[in-house]
Amino acid sequence: MMSTRMVGVLAAVALLLFGVSAEAQLAKSGTYTSHFGWTGSGKLFEIEKDHQFFVGEFSGTNFNDAGRGFLHLTSWVCPGVN
């Protein structure tokens, strides 16, 4: 009887061998339009009089205007420093 670990390894190998690569699904060139809903949060530190330092993060979701395809419903988290 096969162990659970062995079944998992065999499933992973099957996906690697027979799965369709993401590269094959995307066009090599083209254009698209999208919009991005985002929010930001962080902290502002006063280093000295009239000098501040901001550190935080911005995150959100990208929506391809076609409602499908390249970058549609992708999530982004970006660090921010200023």
PDB file of N, CA and C in Angstrom:
ATOM      1  N   MET A   1       0.840  -1.180   0.000  1.00  0.00           N
ATOM      2  CA  MET A   1       0.000   0.000   0.000  1.00  0.00           C
ATOM      3  C   MET A   1       0.888   1.247   0.000  1.00  0.00           C
ATOM      4  N   MET A   2       0.570   2.214  -0.861  1.00  0.00           N
ATOM      5  CA  MET A   2       1.366   3.433  -0.965  1.00  0.00           C
ATOM      6  C   MET A   2       1.089   4.382   0.181  1.00  0.00           C
ATOM      7  N   SER A   3       2.165   5.048   0.634  1.00  0.00           N
ATOM      8  CA  SER A   3       1.998   6.024   1.706  1.00  0.00           C
ATOM      9  C   SER A   3       1.429   7.329   1.126  1.00  0.00           C
ATOM     10  N   THR A   4       0.902   8.156   1.994  1.00  0.00           N
ATOM     11  CA  THR A   4       0.345   9.446   1.589  1.00  0.00           C
ATOM     12  C   THR A   4       1.423  10.318   0.958  1.00  0.00           C
ATOM     13  N   ARG A   5       2.626  10.237   1.511  1.00  0.00           N
ATOM     14  CA  ARG A   5       3.740  11.023   0.976  1.00  0.00           C
ATOM     15  C   ARG A   5       4.054  10.605  -0.468  1.00  0.00           C
ATOM     16  N   MET A   6       4.068   9.322  -0.721  1.00  0.00           N
ATOM     17  CA  MET A   6       4.378   8.821  -2.066  1.00  0.00           C
ATOM     18  C   MET A   6       3.311   9.237  -3.061  1.00  0.00           C
ATOM     19  N   VAL A   7       2.046   9.209  -2.657  1.00  0.00           N
ATOM     20  CA  VAL A   7       0.955   9.648  -3.525  1.00  0.00           C
ATOM     21  C   VAL A   7       1.129  11.121  -3.866  1.00  0.00           C
ATOM     22  N   GLY A   8       1.509  11.937  -2.871  1.00  0.00           N
ATOM     23  CA  GLY A   8       1.745  13.364  -3.107  1.00  0.00           C
ATOM     24  C   GLY A   8       2.884  13.599  -4.076  1.00  0.00           C
ATOM     25  N   VAL A   9       3.966  12.854  -3.924  1.00  0.00           N
ATOM     26  CA  VAL A   9       5.112  12.985  -4.827  1.00  0.00           C
ATOM     27  C   VAL A   9       4.718  12.595  -6.245  1.00  0.00           C
ATOM     28  N   LEU A  10       3.995  11.502  -6.403  1.00  0.00           N
ATOM     29  CA  LEU A  10       3.563  11.069  -7.733  1.00  0.00           C
ATOM     30  C   LEU A  10       2.621  12.088  -8.383  1.00  0.00           C
ATOM     31  N   ALA A  11       1.734  12.691  -7.588  1.00  0.00           N
ATOM     32  CA  ALA A  11       0.827  13.715  -8.122  1.00  0.00           C
ATOM     33  C   ALA A  11       1.613  14.941  -8.579  1.00  0.00           C
ATOM     34  N   ALA A  12       2.613  15.353  -7.808  1.00  0.00           N
ATOM     35  CA  ALA A  12       3.435  16.507  -8.182  1.00  0.00           C
ATOM     36  C   ALA A  12       4.204  16.231  -9.471  1.00  0.00           C
ATOM     37  N   VAL A  13       4.765  15.029  -9.597  1.00  0.00           N
ATOM     38  CA  VAL A  13       5.505  14.657 -10.809  1.00  0.00           C
ATOM     39  C   VAL A  13       4.567  14.652 -12.014  1.00  0.00           C
ATOM     40  N   ALA A  14       3.358  14.123 -11.847  1.00  0.00           N
ATOM     41  CA  ALA A  14       2.390  14.097 -12.952  1.00  0.00           C
ATOM     42  C   ALA A  14       2.033  15.516 -13.389  1.00  0.00           C
ATOM     43  N   LEU A  15       1.845  16.428 -12.444  1.00  0.00           N
ATOM     44  CA  LEU A  15       1.540  17.814 -12.799  1.00  0.00           C
ATOM     45  C   LEU A  15       2.688  18.463 -13.555  1.00  0.00           C
ATOM     46  N   LEU A  16       3.914  18.195 -13.124  1.00  0.00           N
ATOM     47  CA  LEU A  16       5.079  18.771 -13.803  1.00  0.00           C
ATOM     48  C   LEU A  16       5.250  18.209 -15.215  1.00  0.00           C
ATOM     49  N   LEU A  17       4.974  16.933 -15.380  1.00  0.00           N
ATOM     50  CA  LEU A  17       5.165  16.307 -16.684  1.00  0.00           C
ATOM     51  C   LEU A  17       4.026  16.588 -17.666  1.00  0.00           C
ATOM     52  N   PHE A  18       2.797  16.619 -17.176  1.00  0.00           N
ATOM     53  CA  PHE A  18       1.652  16.701 -18.061  1.00  0.00           C
ATOM     54  C   PHE A  18       0.884  18.004 -17.986  1.00  0.00           C
ATOM     55  N   GLY A  19       1.202  18.854 -17.026  1.00  0.00           N
ATOM     56  CA  GLY A  19       0.508  20.134 -16.880  1.00  0.00           C
ATOM     57  C   GLY A  19       0.901  21.098 -17.988  1.00  0.00           C
ATOM     58  N   VAL A  20       0.031  22.055 -18.267  1.00  0.00           N
ATOM     59  CA  VAL A  20       0.310  23.075 -19.281  1.00  0.00           C
ATOM     60  C   VAL A  20       1.043  24.210 -18.588  1.00  0.00           C
ATOM     61  N   SER A  21       2.150  24.639 -19.163  1.00  0.00           N
ATOM     62  CA  SER A  21       2.917  25.713 -18.535  1.00  0.00           C
ATOM     63  C   SER A  21       2.193  27.044 -18.682  1.00  0.00           C
ATOM     64  N   ALA A  22       2.407  27.922 -17.725  1.00  0.00           N
ATOM     65  CA  ALA A  22       1.794  29.257 -17.758  1.00  0.00           C
ATOM     66  C   ALA A  22       2.298  30.034 -18.966  1.00  0.00           C
ATOM     67  N   GLU A  23       3.538  29.823 -19.359  1.00  0.00           N
ATOM     68  CA  GLU A  23       4.103  30.530 -20.502  1.00  0.00           C
ATOM     69  C   GLU A  23       3.344  30.206 -21.783  1.00  0.00           C
ATOM     70  N   ALA A  24       2.905  28.973 -21.935  1.00  0.00           N
ATOM     71  CA  ALA A  24       2.187  28.564 -23.135  1.00  0.00           C
ATOM     72  C   ALA A  24       0.807  29.220 -23.215  1.00  0.00           C
ATOM     73  N   GLN A  25       0.266  29.652 -22.088  1.00  0.00           N
ATOM     74  CA  GLN A  25      -1.066  30.222 -22.061  1.00  0.00           C
ATOM     75  C   GLN A  25      -1.075  31.721 -22.369  1.00  0.00           C
ATOM     76  N   LEU A  26       0.062  32.397 -22.245  1.00  0.00           N
ATOM     77  CA  LEU A  26       0.131  33.840 -22.442  1.00  0.00           C
ATOM     78  C   LEU A  26       0.715  34.185 -23.808  1.00  0.00           C
ATOM     79  N   ALA A  27       0.181  35.230 -24.395  1.00  0.00           N
ATOM     80  CA  ALA A  27       0.727  35.713 -25.666  1.00  0.00           C
ATOM     81  C   ALA A  27       2.122  36.284 -25.427  1.00  0.00           C
ATOM     82  N   LYS A  28       2.972  36.219 -26.425  1.00  0.00           N
ATOM     83  CA  LYS A  28       4.340  36.723 -26.309  1.00  0.00           C
ATOM     84  C   LYS A  28       4.394  38.250 -26.362  1.00  0.00           C
ATOM     85  N   SER A  29       3.402  38.884 -26.967  1.00  0.00           N
ATOM     86  CA  SER A  29       3.361  40.345 -27.008  1.00  0.00           C
ATOM     87  C   SER A  29       1.913  40.787 -27.152  1.00  0.00           C
ATOM     88  N   GLY A  30       1.677  42.065 -26.927  1.00  0.00           N
ATOM     89  CA  GLY A  30       0.326  42.588 -27.040  1.00  0.00           C
ATOM     90  C   GLY A  30       0.112  43.738 -26.070  1.00  0.00           C
ATOM     91  N   THR A  31      -1.112  44.195 -25.987  1.00  0.00           N
ATOM     92  CA  THR A  31      -1.443  45.273 -25.068  1.00  0.00           C
ATOM     93  C   THR A  31      -2.683  44.889 -24.265  1.00  0.00           C
ATOM     94  N   TYR A  32      -2.845  45.558 -23.163  1.00  0.00           N
ATOM     95  CA  TYR A  32      -4.043  45.376 -22.355  1.00  0.00           C
ATOM     96  C   TYR A  32      -4.254  46.654 -21.556  1.00  0.00           C
ATOM     97  N   THR A  33      -5.462  46.840 -21.063  1.00  0.00           N
ATOM     98  CA  THR A  33      -5.755  47.948 -20.167  1.00  0.00           C
ATOM     99  C   THR A  33      -6.361  47.375 -18.896  1.00  0.00           C
ATOM    100  N   SER A  34      -6.091  48.041 -17.794  1.00  0.00           N
ATOM    101  CA  SER A  34      -6.593  47.552 -16.521  1.00  0.00           C
ATOM    102  C   SER A  34      -6.706  48.703 -15.539  1.00  0.00           C
ATOM    103  N   HIS A  35      -7.305  48.412 -14.414  1.00  0.00           N
ATOM    104  CA  HIS A  35      -7.345  49.370 -13.316  1.00  0.00           C
ATOM    105  C   HIS A  35      -6.989  48.620 -12.034  1.00  0.00           C
ATOM    106  N   PHE A  36      -6.592  49.381 -11.027  1.00  0.00           N
ATOM    107  CA  PHE A  36      -6.007  48.809  -9.827  1.00  0.00           C
ATOM    108  C   PHE A  36      -6.633  49.456  -8.603  1.00  0.00           C
ATOM    109  N   GLY A  37      -7.329  48.667  -7.795  1.00  0.00           N
ATOM    110  CA  GLY A  37      -7.867  49.161  -6.531  1.00  0.00           C
ATOM    111  C   GLY A  37      -6.859  48.887  -5.434  1.00  0.00           C
ATOM    112  N   TRP A  38      -6.453  49.917  -4.688  1.00  0.00           N
ATOM    113  CA  TRP A  38      -5.390  49.720  -3.718  1.00  0.00           C
ATOM    114  C   TRP A  38      -5.636  50.487  -2.425  1.00  0.00           C
ATOM    115  N   THR A  39      -4.871  50.121  -1.426  1.00  0.00           N
ATOM    116  CA  THR A  39      -4.858  50.802  -0.141  1.00  0.00           C
ATOM    117  C   THR A  39      -3.417  50.828   0.350  1.00  0.00           C
ATOM    118  N   GLY A  40      -3.117  51.784   1.179  1.00  0.00           N
ATOM    119  CA  GLY A  40      -1.769  51.891   1.731  1.00  0.00           C
ATOM    120  C   GLY A  40      -1.823  52.160   3.223  1.00  0.00           C
ATOM    121  N   SER A  41      -0.816  51.680   3.918  1.00  0.00           N
ATOM    122  CA  SER A  41      -0.701  51.965   5.340  1.00  0.00           C
ATOM    123  C   SER A  41       0.764  51.959   5.720  1.00  0.00           C
ATOM    124  N   GLY A  42       1.086  52.683   6.744  1.00  0.00           N
ATOM    125  CA  GLY A  42       2.463  52.738   7.186  1.00  0.00           C
ATOM    126  C   GLY A  42       2.634  53.674   8.358  1.00  0.00           C
ATOM    127  N   LYS A  43       3.875  53.993   8.640  1.00  0.00           N
ATOM    128  CA  LYS A  43       4.210  54.877   9.752  1.00  0.00           C
ATOM    129  C   LYS A  43       5.110  55.996   9.256  1.00  0.00           C
ATOM    130  N   LEU A  44       4.899  57.156   9.833  1.00  0.00           N
ATOM    131  CA  LEU A  44       5.708  58.333   9.526  1.00  0.00           C
ATOM    132  C   LEU A  44       6.530  58.658  10.766  1.00  0.00           C
ATOM    133  N   PHE A  45       7.838  58.730  10.596  1.00  0.00           N
ATOM    134  CA  PHE A  45       8.745  59.019  11.698  1.00  0.00           C
ATOM    135  C   PHE A  45       9.381  60.382  11.476  1.00  0.00           C
ATOM    136  N   GLU A  46       9.396  61.196  12.510  1.00  0.00           N
ATOM    137  CA  GLU A  46      10.093  62.476  12.404  1.00  0.00           C
ATOM    138  C   GLU A  46      11.540  62.245  12.816  1.00  0.00           C
ATOM    139  N   ILE A  47      12.457  62.458  11.868  1.00  0.00           N
ATOM    140  CA  ILE A  47      13.877  62.242  12.120  1.00  0.00           C
ATOM    141  C   ILE A  47      14.469  63.460  12.824  1.00  0.00           C
ATOM    142  N   GLU A  48      14.117  64.617  12.313  1.00  0.00           N
ATOM    143  CA  GLU A  48      14.480  65.894  12.924  1.00  0.00           C
ATOM    144  C   GLU A  48      13.486  66.922  12.427  1.00  0.00           C
ATOM    145  N   LYS A  49      13.590  68.124  12.878  1.00  0.00           N
ATOM    146  CA  LYS A  49      12.643  69.165  12.478  1.00  0.00           C
ATOM    147  C   LYS A  49      12.596  69.276  10.949  1.00  0.00           C
ATOM    148  N   ASP A  50      11.384  69.203  10.390  1.00  0.00           N
ATOM    149  CA  ASP A  50      11.130  69.308   8.946  1.00  0.00           C
ATOM    150  C   ASP A  50      11.701  68.152   8.116  1.00  0.00           C
ATOM    151  N   HIS A  51      12.045  67.028   8.740  1.00  0.00           N
ATOM    152  CA  HIS A  51      12.530  65.849   8.011  1.00  0.00           C
ATOM    153  C   HIS A  51      11.815  64.614   8.549  1.00  0.00           C
ATOM    154  N   GLN A  52      11.049  63.953   7.667  1.00  0.00           N
ATOM    155  CA  GLN A  52      10.310  62.757   8.054  1.00  0.00           C
ATOM    156  C   GLN A  52      10.743  61.563   7.209  1.00  0.00           C
ATOM    157  N   PHE A  53      10.447  60.393   7.731  1.00  0.00           N
ATOM    158  CA  PHE A  53      10.731  59.137   7.039  1.00  0.00           C
ATOM    159  C   PHE A  53       9.460  58.291   7.086  1.00  0.00           C
ATOM    160  N   PHE A  54       8.993  57.824   5.920  1.00  0.00           N
ATOM    161  CA  PHE A  54       7.801  56.981   5.831  1.00  0.00           C
ATOM    162  C   PHE A  54       8.214  55.565   5.452  1.00  0.00           C
ATOM    163  N   VAL A  55       7.632  54.586   6.115  1.00  0.00           N
ATOM    164  CA  VAL A  55       7.795  53.183   5.737  1.00  0.00           C
ATOM    165  C   VAL A  55       6.428  52.510   5.878  1.00  0.00           C
ATOM    166  N   GLY A  56       6.054  51.734   4.875  1.00  0.00           N
ATOM    167  CA  GLY A  56       4.754  51.080   4.900  1.00  0.00           C
ATOM    168  C   GLY A  56       4.596  50.121   3.740  1.00  0.00           C
ATOM    169  N   GLU A  57       3.338  49.832   3.407  1.00  0.00           N
ATOM    170  CA  GLU A  57       3.078  48.936   2.282  1.00  0.00           C
ATOM    171  C   GLU A  57       1.792  49.353   1.578  1.00  0.00           C
ATOM    172  N   PHE A  58       1.771  49.061   0.300  1.00  0.00           N
ATOM    173  CA  PHE A  58       0.613  49.319  -0.542  1.00  0.00           C
ATOM    174  C   PHE A  58       0.158  47.977  -1.102  1.00  0.00           C
ATOM    175  N   SER A  59      -1.146  47.720  -1.052  1.00  0.00           N
ATOM    176  CA  SER A  59      -1.636  46.443  -1.555  1.00  0.00           C
ATOM    177  C   SER A  59      -2.977  46.644  -2.246  1.00  0.00           C
ATOM    178  N   GLY A  60      -3.294  45.714  -3.129  1.00  0.00           N
ATOM    179  CA  GLY A  60      -4.549  45.804  -3.847  1.00  0.00           C
ATOM    180  C   GLY A  60      -4.694  44.711  -4.881  1.00  0.00           C
ATOM    181  N   THR A  61      -5.686  44.888  -5.752  1.00  0.00           N
ATOM    182  CA  THR A  61      -6.001  43.908  -6.787  1.00  0.00           C
ATOM    183  C   THR A  61      -6.077  44.598  -8.138  1.00  0.00           C
ATOM    184  N   ASN A  62      -5.506  43.957  -9.146  1.00  0.00           N
ATOM    185  CA  ASN A  62      -5.548  44.461 -10.514  1.00  0.00           C
ATOM    186  C   ASN A  62      -6.723  43.812 -11.248  1.00  0.00           C
ATOM    187  N   PHE A  63      -7.448  44.612 -12.019  1.00  0.00           N
ATOM    188  CA  PHE A  63      -8.590  44.120 -12.808  1.00  0.00           C
ATOM    189  C   PHE A  63      -8.350  44.438 -14.282  1.00  0.00           C
ATOM    190  N   ASN A  64      -8.196  43.421 -15.102  1.00  0.00           N
ATOM    191  CA  ASN A  64      -8.069  43.607 -16.546  1.00  0.00           C
ATOM    192  C   ASN A  64      -9.420  44.108 -17.057  1.00  0.00           C
ATOM    193  N   ASP A  65      -9.425  45.163 -17.874  1.00  0.00           N
ATOM    194  CA  ASP A  65     -10.676  45.743 -18.356  1.00  0.00           C
ATOM    195  C   ASP A  65     -11.499  44.780 -19.206  1.00  0.00           C
ATOM    196  N   ALA A  66     -10.856  43.744 -19.757  1.00  0.00           N
ATOM    197  CA  ALA A  66     -11.587  42.737 -20.531  1.00  0.00           C
ATOM    198  C   ALA A  66     -12.331  41.761 -19.614  1.00  0.00           C
ATOM    199  N   GLY A  67     -12.055  41.814 -18.308  1.00  0.00           N
ATOM    200  CA  GLY A  67     -12.705  40.901 -17.379  1.00  0.00           C
ATOM    201  C   GLY A  67     -12.094  39.520 -17.346  1.00  0.00           C
ATOM    202  N   ARG A  68     -10.947  39.349 -17.997  1.00  0.00           N
ATOM    203  CA  ARG A  68     -10.237  38.063 -18.043  1.00  0.00           C
ATOM    204  C   ARG A  68      -8.850  38.321 -18.611  1.00  0.00           C
ATOM    205  N   GLY A  69      -8.015  37.327 -18.602  1.00  0.00           N
ATOM    206  CA  GLY A  69      -6.712  37.436 -19.253  1.00  0.00           C
ATOM    207  C   GLY A  69      -5.601  37.953 -18.356  1.00  0.00           C
ATOM    208  N   PHE A  70      -4.627  38.571 -18.992  1.00  0.00           N
ATOM    209  CA  PHE A  70      -3.370  38.982 -18.373  1.00  0.00           C
ATOM    210  C   PHE A  70      -3.592  39.840 -17.123  1.00  0.00           C
ATOM    211  N   LEU A  71      -3.042  39.413 -16.009  1.00  0.00           N
ATOM    212  CA  LEU A  71      -3.067  40.096 -14.714  1.00  0.00           C
ATOM    213  C   LEU A  71      -4.456  40.298 -14.116  1.00  0.00           C
ATOM    214  N   HIS A  72      -5.501  39.700 -14.688  1.00  0.00           N
ATOM    215  CA  HIS A  72      -6.851  39.878 -14.134  1.00  0.00           C
ATOM    216  C   HIS A  72      -6.937  39.211 -12.765  1.00  0.00           C
ATOM    217  N   LEU A  73      -7.439  39.945 -11.788  1.00  0.00           N
ATOM    218  CA  LEU A  73      -7.623  39.512 -10.409  1.00  0.00           C
ATOM    219  C   LEU A  73      -6.322  39.087  -9.730  1.00  0.00           C
ATOM    220  N   THR A  74      -5.201  39.713 -10.112  1.00  0.00           N
ATOM    221  CA  THR A  74      -3.950  39.433  -9.417  1.00  0.00           C
ATOM    222  C   THR A  74      -3.836  40.334  -8.197  1.00  0.00           C
ATOM    223  N   SER A  75      -3.231  39.814  -7.163  1.00  0.00           N
ATOM    224  CA  SER A  75      -3.058  40.549  -5.909  1.00  0.00           C
ATOM    225  C   SER A  75      -1.629  41.062  -5.845  1.00  0.00           C
ATOM    226  N   TRP A  76      -1.470  42.284  -5.343  1.00  0.00           N
ATOM    227  CA  TRP A  76      -0.154  42.910  -5.253  1.00  0.00           C
ATOM    228  C   TRP A  76       0.082  43.412  -3.841  1.00  0.00           C
ATOM    229  N   VAL A  77       1.295  43.251  -3.370  1.00  0.00           N
ATOM    230  CA  VAL A  77       1.735  43.842  -2.111  1.00  0.00           C
ATOM    231  C   VAL A  77       3.113  44.439  -2.380  1.00  0.00           C
ATOM    232  N   CYS A  78       3.228  45.762  -2.219  1.00  0.00           N
ATOM    233  CA  CYS A  78       4.473  46.457  -2.523  1.00  0.00           C
ATOM    234  C   CYS A  78       4.942  47.249  -1.308  1.00  0.00           C
ATOM    235  N   PRO A  79       6.223  47.144  -0.954  1.00  0.00           N
ATOM    236  CA  PRO A  79       6.741  47.952   0.143  1.00  0.00           C
ATOM    237  C   PRO A  79       6.856  49.406  -0.290  1.00  0.00           C
ATOM    238  N   GLY A  80       6.784  50.297   0.657  1.00  0.00           N
ATOM    239  CA  GLY A  80       6.920  51.722   0.353  1.00  0.00           C
ATOM    240  C   GLY A  80       7.833  52.405   1.351  1.00  0.00           C
ATOM    241  N   VAL A  81       8.779  53.193   0.831  1.00  0.00           N
ATOM    242  CA  VAL A  81       9.696  53.963   1.660  1.00  0.00           C
ATOM    243  C   VAL A  81       9.848  55.319   1.003  1.00  0.00           C
ATOM    244  N   ASN A  82       9.788  56.354   1.818  1.00  0.00           N
ATOM    245  CA  ASN A  82       9.975  57.705   1.281  1.00  0.00           C
ATOM    246  C   ASN A  82      10.587  58.573   2.354  1.00  0.00           C
TER     247      ASN A  82
END
